[in-house]
Amino acid sequence: MTTTKIAKVLLVEDEEQLLRVLGSTLAAAGYATTLAKTGAEAIACIANETFDVILLDLGLPDLDGKDVITQARATTRAPILVLSARASENEKIAALDRGANDYVAKPFGVGELLARVRVAVRPPFGAGAPGNYSSKNIEIDFRSRIAVVEGATKRLTARETELLRALADANGDIVSHEELVTRIWGVSGDADVMHLRVLAWQVRRKIEPDAAAPRYLISEQGLGYRLSA
Ligand code: CA
């Protein structure tokens, strides 16, 4: 379906351990990751290279992260995702006003961060974004929320569509329960894995010839779901 290109991530974080853990998590998720430990390093990286997303800690030893955002915005339109323990609303507003796109408060789960990164690098809806998925037996039009399964047309709800889109984006890889819940219901929602199971069941009743023996929407016990072509 989509042509897959490796997204380039710049991770700016002065805490050595967090930098290492997040850096290897992002690399394991398939991102080309560049690490920077100071604001000056970050600005130099941004001047020399093009990134698809920038993850920026606000509390850096040499510069205020907000000033890094201002300087970055002079040269790049890449989404900037702020990572910070500063929970005050004013700090968030200031970071967003300077040109950050989103905000993740520390401590955050790795699943949540990866979900935010995926959203950040995903092309905007309607701007050349792939609006369709097609495999041998299934065609899905995400914009009109229609699935055609073995010739039969099924209407999907918004959440059913989002579940299928998240799985289609992963190109057959498993997407974790946590990531799916975050993507479908949002970070601050009350939904959990049970909601996801109910939603997956609904989708199966629409797209599977036998919902009890799924062929397309596959559950990987304890891990998540994947879409089998
Ligand atoms: Ca810091």
PDB file of C-alpha atoms and ligand atoms in Angstrom:
ATOM      1  CA  MET A   1       0.000   0.000   0.000  1.00  0.00           C
ATOM      2  CA  THR A   2       2.119   2.969   1.147  1.00  0.00           C
ATOM      3  CA  THR A   3       5.717   3.331   0.103  1.00  0.00           C
ATOM      4  CA  THR A   4       7.620   2.972   3.331  1.00  0.00           C
ATOM      5  CA  LYS A   5      10.473   5.328   3.969  1.00  0.00           C
ATOM      6  CA  ILE A   6      12.466   5.272   7.159  1.00  0.00           C
ATOM      7  CA  ALA A   7      11.459   8.277   9.239  1.00  0.00           C
ATOM      8  CA  LYS A   8      14.282  10.306  10.753  1.00  0.00           C
ATOM      9  CA  VAL A   9      13.912  11.262  14.384  1.00  0.00           C
ATOM     10  CA  LEU A  10      15.998  13.774  16.324  1.00  0.00           C
ATOM     11  CA  LEU A  11      15.898  13.056  20.056  1.00  0.00           C
ATOM     12  CA  VAL A  12      17.077  15.881  22.309  1.00  0.00           C
ATOM     13  CA  GLU A  13      17.437  14.863  25.961  1.00  0.00           C
ATOM     14  CA  ASP A  14      20.147  15.609  28.513  1.00  0.00           C
ATOM     15  CA  GLU A  15      19.396  12.718  30.874  1.00  0.00           C
ATOM     16  CA  GLU A  16      21.879  10.108  29.736  1.00  0.00           C
ATOM     17  CA  GLN A  17      19.830   7.057  30.746  1.00  0.00           C
ATOM     18  CA  LEU A  18      16.597   8.326  29.215  1.00  0.00           C
ATOM     19  CA  LEU A  19      18.441   9.267  26.043  1.00  0.00           C
ATOM     20  CA  ARG A  20      19.840   5.741  25.755  1.00  0.00           C
ATOM     21  CA  VAL A  21      16.553   3.965  26.507  1.00  0.00           C
ATOM     22  CA  LEU A  22      14.449   6.139  24.200  1.00  0.00           C
ATOM     23  CA  GLY A  23      17.124   6.083  21.511  1.00  0.00           C
ATOM     24  CA  SER A  24      17.188   2.293  21.407  1.00  0.00           C
ATOM     25  CA  THR A  25      13.376   2.079  21.618  1.00  0.00           C
ATOM     26  CA  LEU A  26      13.031   4.352  18.592  1.00  0.00           C
ATOM     27  CA  ALA A  27      15.718   2.459  16.704  1.00  0.00           C
ATOM     28  CA  ALA A  28      13.969  -0.852  17.506  1.00  0.00           C
ATOM     29  CA  ALA A  29      10.718   0.645  16.182  1.00  0.00           C
ATOM     30  CA  GLY A  30      12.483   1.270  12.879  1.00  0.00           C
ATOM     31  CA  TYR A  31      13.300   4.967  13.086  1.00  0.00           C
ATOM     32  CA  ALA A  32      16.639   6.427  12.044  1.00  0.00           C
ATOM     33  CA  THR A  33      17.468   8.187  15.271  1.00  0.00           C
ATOM     34  CA  THR A  34      19.938  11.011  15.923  1.00  0.00           C
ATOM     35  CA  LEU A  35      20.716  11.852  19.544  1.00  0.00           C
ATOM     36  CA  ALA A  36      21.550  15.288  20.969  1.00  0.00           C
ATOM     37  CA  LYS A  37      22.317  16.079  24.613  1.00  0.00           C
ATOM     38  CA  THR A  38      22.286  19.862  24.560  1.00  0.00           C
ATOM     39  CA  GLY A  39      20.353  22.663  22.915  1.00  0.00           C
ATOM     40  CA  ALA A  40      23.414  23.706  20.925  1.00  0.00           C
ATOM     41  CA  GLU A  41      23.882  20.158  19.591  1.00  0.00           C
ATOM     42  CA  ALA A  42      20.203  20.030  18.657  1.00  0.00           C
ATOM     43  CA  ILE A  43      20.375  23.300  16.748  1.00  0.00           C
ATOM     44  CA  ALA A  44      23.497  22.131  14.901  1.00  0.00           C
ATOM     45  CA  CYS A  45      21.763  18.862  13.942  1.00  0.00           C
ATOM     46  CA  ILE A  46      18.680  20.704  12.693  1.00  0.00           C
ATOM     47  CA  ALA A  47      20.833  23.063  10.629  1.00  0.00           C
ATOM     48  CA  ASN A  48      22.667  20.178   8.957  1.00  0.00           C
ATOM     49  CA  GLU A  49      19.967  17.577   8.459  1.00  0.00           C
ATOM     50  CA  THR A  50      16.280  17.202   7.718  1.00  0.00           C
ATOM     51  CA  PHE A  51      14.223  15.301  10.290  1.00  0.00           C
ATOM     52  CA  ASP A  52      10.688  13.959  10.112  1.00  0.00           C
ATOM     53  CA  VAL A  53      10.044  14.573  13.782  1.00  0.00           C
ATOM     54  CA  ILE A  54      11.926  16.230  16.639  1.00  0.00           C
ATOM     55  CA  LEU A  55      11.485  15.026  20.229  1.00  0.00           C
ATOM     56  CA  LEU A  56      12.623  17.781  22.538  1.00  0.00           C
ATOM     57  CA  ASP A  57      13.172  17.866  26.283  1.00  0.00           C
ATOM     58  CA  LEU A  58      12.492  21.404  27.563  1.00  0.00           C
ATOM     59  CA  GLY A  59      14.946  21.328  30.474  1.00  0.00           C
ATOM     60  CA  LEU A  60      18.359  21.334  28.829  1.00  0.00           C
ATOM     61  CA  PRO A  61      21.665  22.283  30.472  1.00  0.00           C
ATOM     62  CA  ASP A  62      22.687  25.064  28.097  1.00  0.00           C
ATOM     63  CA  LEU A  63      19.510  26.509  26.592  1.00  0.00           C
ATOM     64  CA  ASP A  64      15.833  26.671  27.406  1.00  0.00           C
ATOM     65  CA  GLY A  65      14.076  24.139  25.184  1.00  0.00           C
ATOM     66  CA  LYS A  66      11.654  26.879  24.139  1.00  0.00           C
ATOM     67  CA  ASP A  67      14.537  28.798  22.560  1.00  0.00           C
ATOM     68  CA  VAL A  68      15.509  25.636  20.693  1.00  0.00           C
ATOM     69  CA  ILE A  69      11.963  25.533  19.293  1.00  0.00           C
ATOM     70  CA  THR A  70      12.213  29.164  18.127  1.00  0.00           C
ATOM     71  CA  GLN A  71      15.557  28.532  16.431  1.00  0.00           C
ATOM     72  CA  ALA A  72      14.397  25.268  14.895  1.00  0.00           C
ATOM     73  CA  ARG A  73      11.335  26.944  13.434  1.00  0.00           C
ATOM     74  CA  ALA A  74      13.587  29.300  11.466  1.00  0.00           C
ATOM     75  CA  THR A  75      14.701  26.357   9.343  1.00  0.00           C
ATOM     76  CA  THR A  76      12.357  23.379   9.720  1.00  0.00           C
ATOM     77  CA  ARG A  77       8.681  22.569   9.570  1.00  0.00           C
ATOM     78  CA  ALA A  78       9.186  19.101  11.093  1.00  0.00           C
ATOM     79  CA  PRO A  79       6.725  18.269  13.874  1.00  0.00           C
ATOM     80  CA  ILE A  80       8.215  19.059  17.286  1.00  0.00           C
ATOM     81  CA  LEU A  81       7.033  16.912  20.179  1.00  0.00           C
ATOM     82  CA  VAL A  82       7.977  18.333  23.552  1.00  0.00           C
ATOM     83  CA  LEU A  83       8.937  15.901  26.331  1.00  0.00           C
ATOM     84  CA  SER A  84       8.956  17.505  29.704  1.00  0.00           C
ATOM     85  CA  ALA A  85       8.387  17.114  33.394  1.00  0.00           C
ATOM     86  CA  ARG A  86       7.237  20.709  33.546  1.00  0.00           C
ATOM     87  CA  ALA A  87       3.565  20.146  33.951  1.00  0.00           C
ATOM     88  CA  SER A  88       2.434  23.736  34.243  1.00  0.00           C
ATOM     89  CA  GLU A  89      -0.133  24.776  31.706  1.00  0.00           C
ATOM     90  CA  ASN A  90       1.779  27.992  30.963  1.00  0.00           C
ATOM     91  CA  GLU A  91       4.874  26.028  29.976  1.00  0.00           C
ATOM     92  CA  LYS A  92       2.852  23.890  27.596  1.00  0.00           C
ATOM     93  CA  ILE A  93       1.166  26.913  26.065  1.00  0.00           C
ATOM     94  CA  ALA A  94       4.515  28.702  25.699  1.00  0.00           C
ATOM     95  CA  ALA A  95       6.064  25.680  23.970  1.00  0.00           C
ATOM     96  CA  LEU A  96       3.106  25.339  21.616  1.00  0.00           C
ATOM     97  CA  ASP A  97       3.129  29.084  20.907  1.00  0.00           C
ATOM     98  CA  ARG A  98       6.793  28.881  19.935  1.00  0.00           C
ATOM     99  CA  GLY A  99       5.938  26.273  17.346  1.00  0.00           C
ATOM    100  CA  ALA A 100       5.839  22.877  19.074  1.00  0.00           C
ATOM    101  CA  ASN A 101       3.134  20.562  17.719  1.00  0.00           C
ATOM    102  CA  ASP A 102       2.412  18.363  20.704  1.00  0.00           C
ATOM    103  CA  TYR A 103       3.374  17.770  24.310  1.00  0.00           C
ATOM    104  CA  VAL A 104       4.055  14.607  26.296  1.00  0.00           C
ATOM    105  CA  ALA A 105       4.390  14.975  30.066  1.00  0.00           C
ATOM    106  CA  LYS A 106       7.048  12.923  31.830  1.00  0.00           C
ATOM    107  CA  PRO A 107       6.811  10.233  32.968  1.00  0.00           C
ATOM    108  CA  PHE A 108       5.273   8.709  29.869  1.00  0.00           C
ATOM    109  CA  GLY A 109       4.978   5.138  28.650  1.00  0.00           C
ATOM    110  CA  VAL A 110       7.086   4.043  25.717  1.00  0.00           C
ATOM    111  CA  GLY A 111       3.908   2.869  23.944  1.00  0.00           C
ATOM    112  CA  GLU A 112       2.394   6.310  24.262  1.00  0.00           C
ATOM    113  CA  LEU A 113       5.517   7.990  22.927  1.00  0.00           C
ATOM    114  CA  LEU A 114       5.706   5.662  19.936  1.00  0.00           C
ATOM    115  CA  ALA A 115       2.032   6.284  19.182  1.00  0.00           C
ATOM    116  CA  ARG A 116       2.617  10.056  19.248  1.00  0.00           C
ATOM    117  CA  VAL A 117       5.637   9.693  16.962  1.00  0.00           C
ATOM    118  CA  ARG A 118       3.612   7.628  14.516  1.00  0.00           C
ATOM    119  CA  VAL A 119       0.907  10.274  14.462  1.00  0.00           C
ATOM    120  CA  ALA A 120       3.539  13.008  14.003  1.00  0.00           C
ATOM    121  CA  VAL A 121       5.157  11.344  10.996  1.00  0.00           C
ATOM    122  CA  ARG A 122       1.881  10.254   9.420  1.00  0.00           C
ATOM    123  CA  PRO A 123       0.920  12.452   6.462  1.00  0.00           C
ATOM    124  CA  PRO A 124      -2.037  14.714   7.280  1.00  0.00           C
ATOM    125  CA  PHE A 125      -5.437  13.440   6.252  1.00  0.00           C
ATOM    126  CA  GLY A 126      -6.419  14.558   2.795  1.00  0.00           C
ATOM    127  CA  ALA A 127      -2.938  15.868   1.960  1.00  0.00           C
ATOM    128  CA  GLY A 128      -1.824  13.050  -0.239  1.00  0.00           C
ATOM    129  CA  ALA A 129      -2.360  10.620   2.620  1.00  0.00           C
ATOM    130  CA  PRO A 130      -3.071   7.104   1.452  1.00  0.00           C
ATOM    131  CA  GLY A 131      -6.819   6.897   1.816  1.00  0.00           C
ATOM    132  CA  ASN A 132      -7.108   3.248   0.979  1.00  0.00           C
ATOM    133  CA  TYR A 133      -5.941  -0.159   1.978  1.00  0.00           C
ATOM    134  CA  SER A 134      -6.212  -3.074  -0.321  1.00  0.00           C
ATOM    135  CA  SER A 135      -5.219  -6.691  -0.049  1.00  0.00           C
ATOM    136  CA  LYS A 136      -6.378  -9.761  -1.904  1.00  0.00           C
ATOM    137  CA  ASN A 137      -9.783  -9.937  -0.204  1.00  0.00           C
ATOM    138  CA  ILE A 138     -10.235  -6.592   1.537  1.00  0.00           C
ATOM    139  CA  GLU A 139     -10.462  -3.008   0.289  1.00  0.00           C
ATOM    140  CA  ILE A 140     -10.870  -0.228   2.806  1.00  0.00           C
ATOM    141  CA  ASP A 141     -11.606   3.392   2.008  1.00  0.00           C
ATOM    142  CA  PHE A 142     -10.656   5.171   5.233  1.00  0.00           C
ATOM    143  CA  ARG A 143     -12.171   8.511   4.262  1.00  0.00           C
ATOM    144  CA  SER A 144     -15.600   7.206   3.436  1.00  0.00           C
ATOM    145  CA  ARG A 145     -15.312   4.481   6.129  1.00  0.00           C
ATOM    146  CA  ILE A 146     -16.225   1.667   3.844  1.00  0.00           C
ATOM    147  CA  ALA A 147     -14.744  -1.805   3.714  1.00  0.00           C
ATOM    148  CA  VAL A 148     -15.362  -4.144   0.830  1.00  0.00           C
ATOM    149  CA  VAL A 149     -14.705  -7.675   1.974  1.00  0.00           C
ATOM    150  CA  GLU A 150     -14.820 -10.461  -0.559  1.00  0.00           C
ATOM    151  CA  GLY A 151     -17.181  -8.318  -2.607  1.00  0.00           C
ATOM    152  CA  ALA A 152     -19.536  -7.317   0.240  1.00  0.00           C
ATOM    153  CA  THR A 153     -19.692  -3.642   1.286  1.00  0.00           C
ATOM    154  CA  LYS A 154     -19.570  -2.850   5.013  1.00  0.00           C
ATOM    155  CA  ARG A 155     -19.946   0.543   6.676  1.00  0.00           C
ATOM    156  CA  LEU A 156     -17.499   1.234   9.486  1.00  0.00           C
ATOM    157  CA  THR A 157     -17.761   3.543  12.489  1.00  0.00           C
ATOM    158  CA  ALA A 158     -15.034   6.138  13.105  1.00  0.00           C
ATOM    159  CA  ARG A 159     -13.346   3.958  15.738  1.00  0.00           C
ATOM    160  CA  GLU A 160     -13.562   0.817  13.654  1.00  0.00           C
ATOM    161  CA  THR A 161     -11.957   2.767  10.815  1.00  0.00           C
ATOM    162  CA  GLU A 162      -9.202   4.085  13.082  1.00  0.00           C
ATOM    163  CA  LEU A 163      -8.407   0.572  14.327  1.00  0.00           C
ATOM    164  CA  LEU A 164      -8.112  -0.718  10.772  1.00  0.00           C
ATOM    165  CA  ARG A 165      -6.084   2.294   9.695  1.00  0.00           C
ATOM    166  CA  ALA A 166      -3.630   1.854  12.576  1.00  0.00           C
ATOM    167  CA  LEU A 167      -3.166  -1.804  11.625  1.00  0.00           C
ATOM    168  CA  ALA A 168      -2.926  -1.033   7.912  1.00  0.00           C
ATOM    169  CA  ASP A 169      -0.244   1.596   8.646  1.00  0.00           C
ATOM    170  CA  ALA A 170       1.821  -1.084  10.379  1.00  0.00           C
ATOM    171  CA  ASN A 171       1.997  -3.135   7.172  1.00  0.00           C
ATOM    172  CA  GLY A 172       1.188  -6.440   8.816  1.00  0.00           C
ATOM    173  CA  ASP A 173       3.290  -5.862  11.938  1.00  0.00           C
ATOM    174  CA  ILE A 174       1.756  -6.275  15.378  1.00  0.00           C
ATOM    175  CA  VAL A 175       0.497  -3.035  16.934  1.00  0.00           C
ATOM    176  CA  SER A 176       0.412  -3.177  20.737  1.00  0.00           C
ATOM    177  CA  HIS A 177      -2.817  -2.934  22.732  1.00  0.00           C
ATOM    178  CA  GLU A 178      -1.514   0.184  24.468  1.00  0.00           C
ATOM    179  CA  GLU A 179      -0.664   1.906  21.213  1.00  0.00           C
ATOM    180  CA  LEU A 180      -4.036   1.102  19.690  1.00  0.00           C
ATOM    181  CA  VAL A 181      -5.948   2.334  22.744  1.00  0.00           C
ATOM    182  CA  THR A 182      -3.974   5.590  22.701  1.00  0.00           C
ATOM    183  CA  ARG A 183      -4.515   6.081  19.015  1.00  0.00           C
ATOM    184  CA  ILE A 184      -8.231   5.308  19.012  1.00  0.00           C
ATOM    185  CA  TRP A 185      -9.382   6.854  22.276  1.00  0.00           C
ATOM    186  CA  GLY A 186      -6.616   9.384  22.931  1.00  0.00           C
ATOM    187  CA  VAL A 187      -4.100   9.593  25.717  1.00  0.00           C
ATOM    188  CA  SER A 188      -6.378  10.875  28.444  1.00  0.00           C
ATOM    189  CA  GLY A 189      -9.322   8.617  27.590  1.00  0.00           C
ATOM    190  CA  ASP A 190     -10.680   6.054  30.038  1.00  0.00           C
ATOM    191  CA  ALA A 191     -10.565   3.246  27.524  1.00  0.00           C
ATOM    192  CA  ASP A 192      -8.525   0.123  28.152  1.00  0.00           C
ATOM    193  CA  VAL A 193      -7.799  -3.230  26.538  1.00  0.00           C
ATOM    194  CA  MET A 194     -11.371  -4.412  27.195  1.00  0.00           C
ATOM    195  CA  HIS A 195     -12.739  -1.567  25.056  1.00  0.00           C
ATOM    196  CA  LEU A 196     -10.260  -2.524  22.375  1.00  0.00           C
ATOM    197  CA  ARG A 197     -11.393  -6.172  22.480  1.00  0.00           C
ATOM    198  CA  VAL A 198     -15.018  -5.130  22.076  1.00  0.00           C
ATOM    199  CA  LEU A 199     -14.071  -2.888  19.157  1.00  0.00           C
ATOM    200  CA  ALA A 200     -12.030  -5.658  17.517  1.00  0.00           C
ATOM    201  CA  TRP A 201     -14.998  -8.004  17.903  1.00  0.00           C
ATOM    202  CA  GLN A 202     -17.266  -5.451  16.187  1.00  0.00           C
ATOM    203  CA  VAL A 203     -14.801  -5.097  13.330  1.00  0.00           C
ATOM    204  CA  ARG A 204     -14.526  -8.864  12.958  1.00  0.00           C
ATOM    205  CA  ARG A 205     -18.279  -9.206  12.692  1.00  0.00           C
ATOM    206  CA  LYS A 206     -18.066  -6.883   9.702  1.00  0.00           C
ATOM    207  CA  ILE A 207     -14.945  -8.051   7.919  1.00  0.00           C
ATOM    208  CA  GLU A 208     -14.526 -11.698   8.835  1.00  0.00           C
ATOM    209  CA  PRO A 209     -16.440 -14.546   7.173  1.00  0.00           C
ATOM    210  CA  ASP A 210     -16.379 -16.180  10.621  1.00  0.00           C
ATOM    211  CA  ALA A 211     -15.785 -13.727  13.469  1.00  0.00           C
ATOM    212  CA  ALA A 212     -14.903 -16.570  15.831  1.00  0.00           C
ATOM    213  CA  ALA A 213     -12.112 -17.795  13.560  1.00  0.00           C
ATOM    214  CA  PRO A 214     -10.575 -14.564  12.277  1.00  0.00           C
ATOM    215  CA  ARG A 215      -8.464 -14.611   9.152  1.00  0.00           C
ATOM    216  CA  TYR A 216      -7.773 -10.893   8.733  1.00  0.00           C
ATOM    217  CA  LEU A 217      -7.876  -9.153  12.105  1.00  0.00           C
ATOM    218  CA  ILE A 218      -5.477 -11.344  14.035  1.00  0.00           C
ATOM    219  CA  SER A 219      -4.998 -11.172  17.799  1.00  0.00           C
ATOM    220  CA  GLU A 220      -1.515 -11.915  19.060  1.00  0.00           C
ATOM    221  CA  GLN A 221      -2.092 -13.059  22.626  1.00  0.00           C
ATOM    222  CA  GLY A 222      -0.787 -10.567  25.158  1.00  0.00           C
ATOM    223  CA  LEU A 223       0.838  -8.406  22.484  1.00  0.00           C
ATOM    224  CA  GLY A 224      -1.677  -6.724  20.235  1.00  0.00           C
ATOM    225  CA  TYR A 225      -3.303  -7.023  16.861  1.00  0.00           C
ATOM    226  CA  ARG A 226      -2.169  -7.220  13.287  1.00  0.00           C
ATOM    227  CA  LEU A 227      -3.877  -7.170   9.926  1.00  0.00           C
ATOM    228  CA  SER A 228      -3.205 -10.201   7.791  1.00  0.00           C
ATOM    229  CA  ALA A 229      -3.398  -9.699   4.050  1.00  0.00           C
TER     230      ALA A 229
HETATM  231 CA    CA B   1      16.184  17.545  31.101  1.00  0.00          CA
END
